């Protein structure tokens, strides 16, 4: 590939790797692989987003550029909620923090109800906002604030039932890909409303009567029955504690906080942060 501008080729390649990593994870879930075996694939997905964001930032000359156009592209927003939901349902809060940092730093925090409601149970200091970018998520958002348990379940089911059809009217690169299947060839990797499962899990919505094919019921059951805790501590160090691994770390308590620490170095605190306690996360390098 011959690039027209410096950094263009690296950015395009990183974009393709990011897309392929996410599709590979989803197709593994579609194929029925055990949920517990998806962790490494999810790590690769988040890392691919970080690499793409850096390549895009170098190409565009904007250090905090978002890897996803959440406001203008429903397909990009769906990609965001899918990855965030997988982090939540697989109990990988460490990966969730790294992933959300990419879009928060670009200014998408405090802008969308679903964005904030999907994160507030796991990440402190999220905004309370009553507006959202894309109407496709209205029923899902309403399920969070329903006045009754039955009402919440009904709205969640309505969201699942209209999910595929509604996205068919929007600009997405995955809708109707099952029609391209020809033997072992094709671009179909699965249709899943992971965000519906994450909202049901986070807000205790009864999904016992939801049997729509896009609802990831077994993944929600896995999240509800998960008893482990050690994986949540991977790559996490509280301020005032010694660095556990030499390399680059960042904290959501401060913009552009990524920096290099030596093992044993005391992790600093960020004063006057809306995030509360300062927690440092391994940057994946």
PDB file of C-alpha atoms in Angstrom:
ATOM      1  CA  UNK A   1       0.000   0.000   0.000  1.00  0.00           C
ATOM      2  CA  UNK A   2       1.341   3.422  -0.974  1.00  0.00           C
ATOM      3  CA  UNK A   3       0.140   6.086   1.415  1.00  0.00           C
ATOM      4  CA  UNK A   4      -0.959   9.537   0.299  1.00  0.00           C
ATOM      5  CA  UNK A   5      -0.112  11.120   3.660  1.00  0.00           C
ATOM      6  CA  UNK A   6       2.352  10.206   6.455  1.00  0.00           C
ATOM      7  CA  UNK A   7       0.790   7.769   8.903  1.00  0.00           C
ATOM      8  CA  UNK A   8      -2.126   6.855   6.639  1.00  0.00           C
ATOM      9  CA  UNK A   9      -0.982   3.294   5.983  1.00  0.00           C
ATOM     10  CA  UNK A  10      -0.314   2.554   9.656  1.00  0.00           C
ATOM     11  CA  UNK A  11      -3.716   3.962  10.584  1.00  0.00           C
ATOM     12  CA  UNK A  12      -5.550   1.871   7.984  1.00  0.00           C
ATOM     13  CA  UNK A  13      -3.709  -1.294   8.987  1.00  0.00           C
ATOM     14  CA  UNK A  14      -4.448  -0.701  12.668  1.00  0.00           C
ATOM     15  CA  UNK A  15      -8.118  -0.154  11.813  1.00  0.00           C
ATOM     16  CA  UNK A  16      -8.292  -3.498   9.999  1.00  0.00           C
ATOM     17  CA  UNK A  17      -6.577  -5.298  12.890  1.00  0.00           C
ATOM     18  CA  UNK A  18      -9.057  -3.722  15.286  1.00  0.00           C
ATOM     19  CA  UNK A  19     -12.009  -4.836  13.172  1.00  0.00           C
ATOM     20  CA  UNK A  20     -10.630  -8.348  12.712  1.00  0.00           C
ATOM     21  CA  UNK A  21      -9.926  -8.729  16.449  1.00  0.00           C
ATOM     22  CA  UNK A  22     -13.487  -7.847  17.413  1.00  0.00           C
ATOM     23  CA  UNK A  23     -15.008 -10.058  14.732  1.00  0.00           C
ATOM     24  CA  UNK A  24     -12.788 -12.955  15.814  1.00  0.00           C
ATOM     25  CA  UNK A  25     -14.006 -12.618  19.396  1.00  0.00           C
ATOM     26  CA  UNK A  26     -17.664 -12.454  18.407  1.00  0.00           C
ATOM     27  CA  UNK A  27     -17.413 -15.398  16.036  1.00  0.00           C
ATOM     28  CA  UNK A  28     -15.844 -17.482  18.807  1.00  0.00           C
ATOM     29  CA  UNK A  29     -18.849 -16.700  20.981  1.00  0.00           C
ATOM     30  CA  UNK A  30     -21.216 -17.403  18.078  1.00  0.00           C
ATOM     31  CA  UNK A  31     -19.509 -20.758  17.539  1.00  0.00           C
ATOM     32  CA  UNK A  32     -20.286 -21.736  21.121  1.00  0.00           C
ATOM     33  CA  UNK A  33     -16.841 -21.652  22.681  1.00  0.00           C
ATOM     34  CA  UNK A  34     -16.913 -21.635  26.504  1.00  0.00           C
ATOM     35  CA  UNK A  35     -17.320 -18.126  27.862  1.00  0.00           C
ATOM     36  CA  UNK A  36     -14.338 -18.606  30.173  1.00  0.00           C
ATOM     37  CA  UNK A  37     -12.109 -19.035  27.109  1.00  0.00           C
ATOM     38  CA  UNK A  38     -12.928 -15.605  25.665  1.00  0.00           C
ATOM     39  CA  UNK A  39     -10.727 -13.598  28.036  1.00  0.00           C
ATOM     40  CA  UNK A  40      -7.598 -13.571  25.882  1.00  0.00           C
ATOM     41  CA  UNK A  41      -9.593 -12.592  22.804  1.00  0.00           C
ATOM     42  CA  UNK A  42     -11.123  -9.673  24.697  1.00  0.00           C
ATOM     43  CA  UNK A  43      -7.667  -8.540  25.805  1.00  0.00           C
ATOM     44  CA  UNK A  44      -6.551  -8.537  22.168  1.00  0.00           C
ATOM     45  CA  UNK A  45      -9.612  -6.500  21.191  1.00  0.00           C
ATOM     46  CA  UNK A  46      -8.950  -3.773  23.750  1.00  0.00           C
ATOM     47  CA  UNK A  47      -5.264  -3.677  22.877  1.00  0.00           C
ATOM     48  CA  UNK A  48      -6.130  -3.373  19.178  1.00  0.00           C
ATOM     49  CA  UNK A  49      -8.312  -0.347  19.947  1.00  0.00           C
ATOM     50  CA  UNK A  50      -5.436   1.254  21.847  1.00  0.00           C
ATOM     51  CA  UNK A  51      -3.034   0.654  18.968  1.00  0.00           C
ATOM     52  CA  UNK A  52      -5.529   1.992  16.439  1.00  0.00           C
ATOM     53  CA  UNK A  53      -6.193   5.094  18.535  1.00  0.00           C
ATOM     54  CA  UNK A  54      -2.477   5.859  18.684  1.00  0.00           C
ATOM     55  CA  UNK A  55      -2.020   5.306  14.944  1.00  0.00           C
ATOM     56  CA  UNK A  56      -5.049   7.479  14.184  1.00  0.00           C
ATOM     57  CA  UNK A  57      -3.791  10.180  16.556  1.00  0.00           C
ATOM     58  CA  UNK A  58      -0.409  10.208  14.831  1.00  0.00           C
ATOM     59  CA  UNK A  59      -2.047  10.407  11.404  1.00  0.00           C
ATOM     60  CA  UNK A  60      -4.587  13.100  12.290  1.00  0.00           C
ATOM     61  CA  UNK A  61      -2.302  15.024  14.633  1.00  0.00           C
ATOM     62  CA  UNK A  62      -4.873  14.913  17.451  1.00  0.00           C
ATOM     63  CA  UNK A  63      -3.514  13.179  20.560  1.00  0.00           C
ATOM     64  CA  UNK A  64      -6.856  12.406  22.200  1.00  0.00           C
ATOM     65  CA  UNK A  65      -8.859  11.516  19.080  1.00  0.00           C
ATOM     66  CA  UNK A  66     -11.501   8.846  19.598  1.00  0.00           C
ATOM     67  CA  UNK A  67     -11.153   5.523  17.765  1.00  0.00           C
ATOM     68  CA  UNK A  68     -14.948   5.564  17.335  1.00  0.00           C
ATOM     69  CA  UNK A  69     -17.287   8.308  16.118  1.00  0.00           C
ATOM     70  CA  UNK A  70     -19.911   7.793  18.803  1.00  0.00           C
ATOM     71  CA  UNK A  71     -22.071  10.830  18.070  1.00  0.00           C
ATOM     72  CA  UNK A  72     -22.446  10.573  14.304  1.00  0.00           C
ATOM     73  CA  UNK A  73     -22.179   6.842  13.616  1.00  0.00           C
ATOM     74  CA  UNK A  74     -24.723   4.408  15.118  1.00  0.00           C
ATOM     75  CA  UNK A  75     -22.476   1.568  13.948  1.00  0.00           C
ATOM     76  CA  UNK A  76     -19.526   2.972  15.883  1.00  0.00           C
ATOM     77  CA  UNK A  77     -21.684   3.517  18.964  1.00  0.00           C
ATOM     78  CA  UNK A  78     -22.889  -0.081  18.749  1.00  0.00           C
ATOM     79  CA  UNK A  79     -19.269  -1.200  18.518  1.00  0.00           C
ATOM     80  CA  UNK A  80     -18.512   0.772  21.673  1.00  0.00           C
ATOM     81  CA  UNK A  81     -21.388  -0.674  23.706  1.00  0.00           C
ATOM     82  CA  UNK A  82     -20.575  -4.189  22.492  1.00  0.00           C
ATOM     83  CA  UNK A  83     -16.963  -4.049  23.656  1.00  0.00           C
ATOM     84  CA  UNK A  84     -17.866  -2.302  26.919  1.00  0.00           C
ATOM     85  CA  UNK A  85     -20.623  -4.873  27.549  1.00  0.00           C
ATOM     86  CA  UNK A  86     -18.267  -7.783  26.929  1.00  0.00           C
ATOM     87  CA  UNK A  87     -15.840  -6.296  29.453  1.00  0.00           C
ATOM     88  CA  UNK A  88     -18.692  -6.026  31.963  1.00  0.00           C
ATOM     89  CA  UNK A  89     -20.166  -9.483  31.383  1.00  0.00           C
ATOM     90  CA  UNK A  90     -16.738 -11.137  31.513  1.00  0.00           C
ATOM     91  CA  UNK A  91     -15.917  -9.188  34.687  1.00  0.00           C
ATOM     92  CA  UNK A  92     -12.882  -7.532  33.142  1.00  0.00           C
ATOM     93  CA  UNK A  93     -13.106  -4.153  34.806  1.00  0.00           C
ATOM     94  CA  UNK A  94      -9.417  -3.613  34.107  1.00  0.00           C
ATOM     95  CA  UNK A  95     -10.085  -3.823  30.371  1.00  0.00           C
ATOM     96  CA  UNK A  96     -13.231  -1.707  30.678  1.00  0.00           C
ATOM     97  CA  UNK A  97     -11.222   1.132  32.211  1.00  0.00           C
ATOM     98  CA  UNK A  98      -8.623   0.979  29.446  1.00  0.00           C
ATOM     99  CA  UNK A  99     -11.254   0.884  26.707  1.00  0.00           C
ATOM    100  CA  UNK A 100     -13.439   3.683  28.065  1.00  0.00           C
ATOM    101  CA  UNK A 101     -10.387   5.866  28.637  1.00  0.00           C
ATOM    102  CA  UNK A 102     -10.027   6.126  24.848  1.00  0.00           C
ATOM    103  CA  UNK A 103     -13.461   7.701  24.386  1.00  0.00           C
ATOM    104  CA  UNK A 104     -13.634   9.620  27.662  1.00  0.00           C
ATOM    105  CA  UNK A 105     -10.362  11.357  26.775  1.00  0.00           C
ATOM    106  CA  UNK A 106     -11.893  12.401  23.458  1.00  0.00           C
ATOM    107  CA  UNK A 107     -14.750  14.194  25.225  1.00  0.00           C
ATOM    108  CA  UNK A 108     -17.547  11.631  25.018  1.00  0.00           C
ATOM    109  CA  UNK A 109     -18.048  11.399  28.772  1.00  0.00           C
ATOM    110  CA  UNK A 110     -21.184  13.147  30.101  1.00  0.00           C
ATOM    111  CA  UNK A 111     -22.765  13.235  26.625  1.00  0.00           C
ATOM    112  CA  UNK A 112     -25.035  10.172  26.367  1.00  0.00           C
ATOM    113  CA  UNK A 113     -27.367   8.400  28.801  1.00  0.00           C
ATOM    114  CA  UNK A 114     -26.612   4.843  27.713  1.00  0.00           C
ATOM    115  CA  UNK A 115     -22.879   5.513  27.643  1.00  0.00           C
ATOM    116  CA  UNK A 116     -23.002   6.676  31.267  1.00  0.00           C
ATOM    117  CA  UNK A 117     -25.543   4.129  32.542  1.00  0.00           C
ATOM    118  CA  UNK A 118     -23.546   1.273  31.072  1.00  0.00           C
ATOM    119  CA  UNK A 119     -20.474   2.406  33.000  1.00  0.00           C
ATOM    120  CA  UNK A 120     -21.719   3.877  36.263  1.00  0.00           C
ATOM    121  CA  UNK A 121     -22.023   0.562  38.130  1.00  0.00           C
ATOM    122  CA  UNK A 122     -18.357  -0.264  37.535  1.00  0.00           C
ATOM    123  CA  UNK A 123     -16.655   3.118  37.206  1.00  0.00           C
ATOM    124  CA  UNK A 124     -17.098   5.880  39.799  1.00  0.00           C
ATOM    125  CA  UNK A 125     -18.079   9.454  39.105  1.00  0.00           C
ATOM    126  CA  UNK A 126     -20.140   8.982  35.945  1.00  0.00           C
ATOM    127  CA  UNK A 127     -22.463  11.793  34.882  1.00  0.00           C
ATOM    128  CA  UNK A 128     -26.251  11.838  35.223  1.00  0.00           C
ATOM    129  CA  UNK A 129     -27.633  12.896  31.849  1.00  0.00           C
ATOM    130  CA  UNK A 130     -31.018  12.603  30.153  1.00  0.00           C
ATOM    131  CA  UNK A 131     -30.230  12.641  26.433  1.00  0.00           C
ATOM    132  CA  UNK A 132     -28.691  10.232  23.991  1.00  0.00           C
ATOM    133  CA  UNK A 133     -27.207  10.234  20.499  1.00  0.00           C
ATOM    134  CA  UNK A 134     -29.168   7.461  18.780  1.00  0.00           C
ATOM    135  CA  UNK A 135     -32.926   6.695  19.004  1.00  0.00           C
ATOM    136  CA  UNK A 136     -32.280   2.982  18.417  1.00  0.00           C
ATOM    137  CA  UNK A 137     -31.385   2.677  22.121  1.00  0.00           C
ATOM    138  CA  UNK A 138     -34.517   4.338  23.507  1.00  0.00           C
ATOM    139  CA  UNK A 139     -36.268   1.143  24.655  1.00  0.00           C
ATOM    140  CA  UNK A 140     -33.089  -0.151  26.272  1.00  0.00           C
ATOM    141  CA  UNK A 141     -32.615   3.093  28.188  1.00  0.00           C
ATOM    142  CA  UNK A 142     -36.269   3.118  29.220  1.00  0.00           C
ATOM    143  CA  UNK A 143     -35.859  -0.411  30.630  1.00  0.00           C
ATOM    144  CA  UNK A 144     -33.336   0.951  33.143  1.00  0.00           C
ATOM    145  CA  UNK A 145     -35.803   3.541  34.435  1.00  0.00           C
ATOM    146  CA  UNK A 146     -39.026   1.520  34.188  1.00  0.00           C
ATOM    147  CA  UNK A 147     -41.388   1.944  37.143  1.00  0.00           C
ATOM    148  CA  UNK A 148     -41.929  -1.806  37.544  1.00  0.00           C
ATOM    149  CA  UNK A 149     -39.956  -5.023  37.122  1.00  0.00           C
ATOM    150  CA  UNK A 150     -42.438  -6.302  34.548  1.00  0.00           C
ATOM    151  CA  UNK A 151     -42.177  -3.052  32.650  1.00  0.00           C
ATOM    152  CA  UNK A 152     -38.394  -3.278  32.586  1.00  0.00           C
ATOM    153  CA  UNK A 153     -38.517  -6.838  31.264  1.00  0.00           C
ATOM    154  CA  UNK A 154     -41.034  -5.886  28.589  1.00  0.00           C
ATOM    155  CA  UNK A 155     -38.939  -2.951  27.386  1.00  0.00           C
ATOM    156  CA  UNK A 156     -35.788  -5.066  27.318  1.00  0.00           C
ATOM    157  CA  UNK A 157     -37.584  -7.666  25.227  1.00  0.00           C
ATOM    158  CA  UNK A 158     -38.911  -4.981  22.872  1.00  0.00           C
ATOM    159  CA  UNK A 159     -35.372  -3.712  22.388  1.00  0.00           C
ATOM    160  CA  UNK A 160     -34.133  -7.182  21.453  1.00  0.00           C
ATOM    161  CA  UNK A 161     -37.036  -7.737  19.063  1.00  0.00           C
ATOM    162  CA  UNK A 162     -36.419  -4.501  17.146  1.00  0.00           C
ATOM    163  CA  UNK A 163     -32.602  -4.548  17.360  1.00  0.00           C
ATOM    164  CA  UNK A 164     -31.760  -6.281  14.084  1.00  0.00           C
ATOM    165  CA  UNK A 165     -34.446  -4.614  11.983  1.00  0.00           C
ATOM    166  CA  UNK A 166     -33.616  -1.139  13.276  1.00  0.00           C
ATOM    167  CA  UNK A 167     -29.914  -1.490  12.583  1.00  0.00           C
ATOM    168  CA  UNK A 168     -30.814  -2.531   9.059  1.00  0.00           C
ATOM    169  CA  UNK A 169     -31.957   1.043   8.485  1.00  0.00           C
ATOM    170  CA  UNK A 170     -28.659   2.460   9.750  1.00  0.00           C
ATOM    171  CA  UNK A 171     -25.150   2.473   8.346  1.00  0.00           C
ATOM    172  CA  UNK A 172     -23.519  -0.678   9.696  1.00  0.00           C
ATOM    173  CA  UNK A 173     -21.025  -3.018   8.081  1.00  0.00           C
ATOM    174  CA  UNK A 174     -22.423  -6.212   9.569  1.00  0.00           C
ATOM    175  CA  UNK A 175     -26.169  -6.175   8.857  1.00  0.00           C
ATOM    176  CA  UNK A 176     -27.327  -8.966   6.507  1.00  0.00           C
ATOM    177  CA  UNK A 177     -23.834 -10.501   6.370  1.00  0.00           C
ATOM    178  CA  UNK A 178     -25.422 -13.930   6.870  1.00  0.00           C
ATOM    179  CA  UNK A 179     -26.667 -13.588   3.287  1.00  0.00           C
ATOM    180  CA  UNK A 180     -23.060 -13.702   2.081  1.00  0.00           C
ATOM    181  CA  UNK A 181     -22.383 -17.182   3.489  1.00  0.00           C
ATOM    182  CA  UNK A 182     -21.221 -19.563   0.758  1.00  0.00           C
ATOM    183  CA  UNK A 183     -20.020 -22.810   2.241  1.00  0.00           C
ATOM    184  CA  UNK A 184     -17.096 -21.889   4.477  1.00  0.00           C
ATOM    185  CA  UNK A 185     -16.838 -18.401   3.005  1.00  0.00           C
ATOM    186  CA  UNK A 186     -18.612 -15.223   4.066  1.00  0.00           C
ATOM    187  CA  UNK A 187     -18.315 -12.215   6.343  1.00  0.00           C
ATOM    188  CA  UNK A 188     -20.968 -13.218   8.907  1.00  0.00           C
ATOM    189  CA  UNK A 189     -19.683 -13.444  12.484  1.00  0.00           C
ATOM    190  CA  UNK A 190     -22.870 -13.284  14.540  1.00  0.00           C
ATOM    191  CA  UNK A 191     -25.632 -10.917  15.607  1.00  0.00           C
ATOM    192  CA  UNK A 192     -25.589 -10.149  19.333  1.00  0.00           C
ATOM    193  CA  UNK A 193     -27.098  -7.342  21.409  1.00  0.00           C
ATOM    194  CA  UNK A 194     -24.462  -7.659  24.125  1.00  0.00           C
ATOM    195  CA  UNK A 195     -25.547  -4.304  25.544  1.00  0.00           C
ATOM    196  CA  UNK A 196     -29.001  -5.744  26.344  1.00  0.00           C
ATOM    197  CA  UNK A 197     -27.346  -8.482  28.370  1.00  0.00           C
ATOM    198  CA  UNK A 198     -25.087  -6.028  30.185  1.00  0.00           C
ATOM    199  CA  UNK A 199     -28.008  -3.784  31.143  1.00  0.00           C
ATOM    200  CA  UNK A 200     -30.022  -6.782  32.389  1.00  0.00           C
ATOM    201  CA  UNK A 201     -27.043  -7.897  34.474  1.00  0.00           C
ATOM    202  CA  UNK A 202     -26.172  -4.468  35.858  1.00  0.00           C
ATOM    203  CA  UNK A 203     -29.717  -3.403  36.739  1.00  0.00           C
ATOM    204  CA  UNK A 204     -31.188  -6.744  37.806  1.00  0.00           C
ATOM    205  CA  UNK A 205     -33.764  -6.942  35.022  1.00  0.00           C
ATOM    206  CA  UNK A 206     -35.632 -10.249  34.787  1.00  0.00           C
ATOM    207  CA  UNK A 207     -34.754 -11.833  31.438  1.00  0.00           C
ATOM    208  CA  UNK A 208     -36.350 -15.234  32.071  1.00  0.00           C
ATOM    209  CA  UNK A 209     -38.942 -14.686  29.325  1.00  0.00           C
ATOM    210  CA  UNK A 210     -36.523 -13.256  26.770  1.00  0.00           C
ATOM    211  CA  UNK A 211     -35.597 -15.881  24.203  1.00  0.00           C
ATOM    212  CA  UNK A 212     -34.743 -13.731  21.198  1.00  0.00           C
ATOM    213  CA  UNK A 213     -31.801 -15.026  19.182  1.00  0.00           C
ATOM    214  CA  UNK A 214     -29.767 -11.794  19.585  1.00  0.00           C
ATOM    215  CA  UNK A 215     -29.922 -11.874  23.400  1.00  0.00           C
ATOM    216  CA  UNK A 216     -26.744 -13.452  24.911  1.00  0.00           C
ATOM    217  CA  UNK A 217     -28.526 -15.274  27.726  1.00  0.00           C
ATOM    218  CA  UNK A 218     -25.704 -17.692  28.560  1.00  0.00           C
ATOM    219  CA  UNK A 219     -23.242 -14.813  28.819  1.00  0.00           C
ATOM    220  CA  UNK A 220     -25.551 -13.025  31.251  1.00  0.00           C
ATOM    221  CA  UNK A 221     -25.862 -16.204  33.317  1.00  0.00           C
ATOM    222  CA  UNK A 222     -22.094 -16.489  33.378  1.00  0.00           C
ATOM    223  CA  UNK A 223     -21.811 -12.912  34.654  1.00  0.00           C
ATOM    224  CA  UNK A 224     -24.431 -13.516  37.357  1.00  0.00           C
ATOM    225  CA  UNK A 225     -22.827 -16.728  38.576  1.00  0.00           C
ATOM    226  CA  UNK A 226     -19.232 -15.526  38.418  1.00  0.00           C
ATOM    227  CA  UNK A 227     -17.503 -15.934  41.778  1.00  0.00           C
ATOM    228  CA  UNK A 228     -13.869 -15.171  40.960  1.00  0.00           C
ATOM    229  CA  UNK A 229     -12.240 -11.887  41.833  1.00  0.00           C
ATOM    230  CA  UNK A 230      -8.531 -12.113  41.104  1.00  0.00           C
ATOM    231  CA  UNK A 231      -8.924 -11.306  37.416  1.00  0.00           C
ATOM    232  CA  UNK A 232     -10.392  -7.920  38.279  1.00  0.00           C
ATOM    233  CA  UNK A 233      -7.130  -6.960  39.960  1.00  0.00           C
ATOM    234  CA  UNK A 234      -4.931  -7.631  36.924  1.00  0.00           C
ATOM    235  CA  UNK A 235      -2.901  -4.520  36.201  1.00  0.00           C
ATOM    236  CA  UNK A 236      -4.402  -2.363  38.964  1.00  0.00           C
ATOM    237  CA  UNK A 237      -2.536  -0.442  41.662  1.00  0.00           C
ATOM    238  CA  UNK A 238      -3.984   2.098  44.102  1.00  0.00           C
ATOM    239  CA  UNK A 239      -2.176   5.392  44.621  1.00  0.00           C
ATOM    240  CA  UNK A 240       0.307   5.245  47.475  1.00  0.00           C
ATOM    241  CA  UNK A 241       1.127   1.607  46.706  1.00  0.00           C
ATOM    242  CA  UNK A 242       4.276   0.346  44.936  1.00  0.00           C
ATOM    243  CA  UNK A 243       4.164  -0.293  41.190  1.00  0.00           C
ATOM    244  CA  UNK A 244       3.818  -4.031  40.582  1.00  0.00           C
ATOM    245  CA  UNK A 245       5.219  -4.130  37.060  1.00  0.00           C
ATOM    246  CA  UNK A 246       7.680  -1.952  35.177  1.00  0.00           C
ATOM    247  CA  UNK A 247       6.126  -0.207  32.191  1.00  0.00           C
ATOM    248  CA  UNK A 248       3.431   2.264  31.195  1.00  0.00           C
ATOM    249  CA  UNK A 249       0.383   2.943  33.392  1.00  0.00           C
ATOM    250  CA  UNK A 250      -2.526   5.383  33.266  1.00  0.00           C
ATOM    251  CA  UNK A 251      -5.320   6.588  35.530  1.00  0.00           C
ATOM    252  CA  UNK A 252      -8.793   7.783  34.475  1.00  0.00           C
ATOM    253  CA  UNK A 253      -8.488  10.367  37.262  1.00  0.00           C
ATOM    254  CA  UNK A 254      -6.359  12.560  34.987  1.00  0.00           C
ATOM    255  CA  UNK A 255      -6.350  13.294  31.269  1.00  0.00           C
ATOM    256  CA  UNK A 256      -3.233  12.234  29.335  1.00  0.00           C
ATOM    257  CA  UNK A 257      -1.907  10.451  32.428  1.00  0.00           C
ATOM    258  CA  UNK A 258      -0.074   7.616  30.674  1.00  0.00           C
ATOM    259  CA  UNK A 259       3.492   7.459  32.001  1.00  0.00           C
ATOM    260  CA  UNK A 260       6.329   5.068  32.719  1.00  0.00           C
ATOM    261  CA  UNK A 261       6.891   3.625  36.198  1.00  0.00           C
ATOM    262  CA  UNK A 262       9.620   1.361  37.535  1.00  0.00           C
ATOM    263  CA  UNK A 263       8.647  -1.660  39.611  1.00  0.00           C
ATOM    264  CA  UNK A 264       8.514  -0.646  43.264  1.00  0.00           C
ATOM    265  CA  UNK A 265       7.980   3.054  42.505  1.00  0.00           C
ATOM    266  CA  UNK A 266       5.156   4.556  44.575  1.00  0.00           C
ATOM    267  CA  UNK A 267       2.120   5.371  42.457  1.00  0.00           C
ATOM    268  CA  UNK A 268       1.091   9.037  42.871  1.00  0.00           C
ATOM    269  CA  UNK A 269      -2.292  10.449  43.810  1.00  0.00           C
ATOM    270  CA  UNK A 270      -4.249  12.909  41.654  1.00  0.00           C
ATOM    271  CA  UNK A 271      -5.764  15.616  43.821  1.00  0.00           C
ATOM    272  CA  UNK A 272      -9.199  17.167  43.193  1.00  0.00           C
ATOM    273  CA  UNK A 273     -10.324  14.498  40.737  1.00  0.00           C
ATOM    274  CA  UNK A 274     -14.028  13.789  40.179  1.00  0.00           C
ATOM    275  CA  UNK A 275     -13.113  10.097  40.049  1.00  0.00           C
ATOM    276  CA  UNK A 276     -12.394  10.003  43.778  1.00  0.00           C
ATOM    277  CA  UNK A 277      -9.572   7.626  44.699  1.00  0.00           C
ATOM    278  CA  UNK A 278      -6.728   7.451  42.195  1.00  0.00           C
ATOM    279  CA  UNK A 279      -6.322   3.984  40.698  1.00  0.00           C
ATOM    280  CA  UNK A 280      -3.587   3.240  38.172  1.00  0.00           C
ATOM    281  CA  UNK A 281      -4.086   0.663  35.411  1.00  0.00           C
ATOM    282  CA  UNK A 282      -1.546  -1.221  33.341  1.00  0.00           C
ATOM    283  CA  UNK A 283      -1.446   0.151  29.804  1.00  0.00           C
ATOM    284  CA  UNK A 284      -0.912  -3.222  28.178  1.00  0.00           C
ATOM    285  CA  UNK A 285       2.728  -2.757  27.197  1.00  0.00           C
TER     286      UNK A 285
END
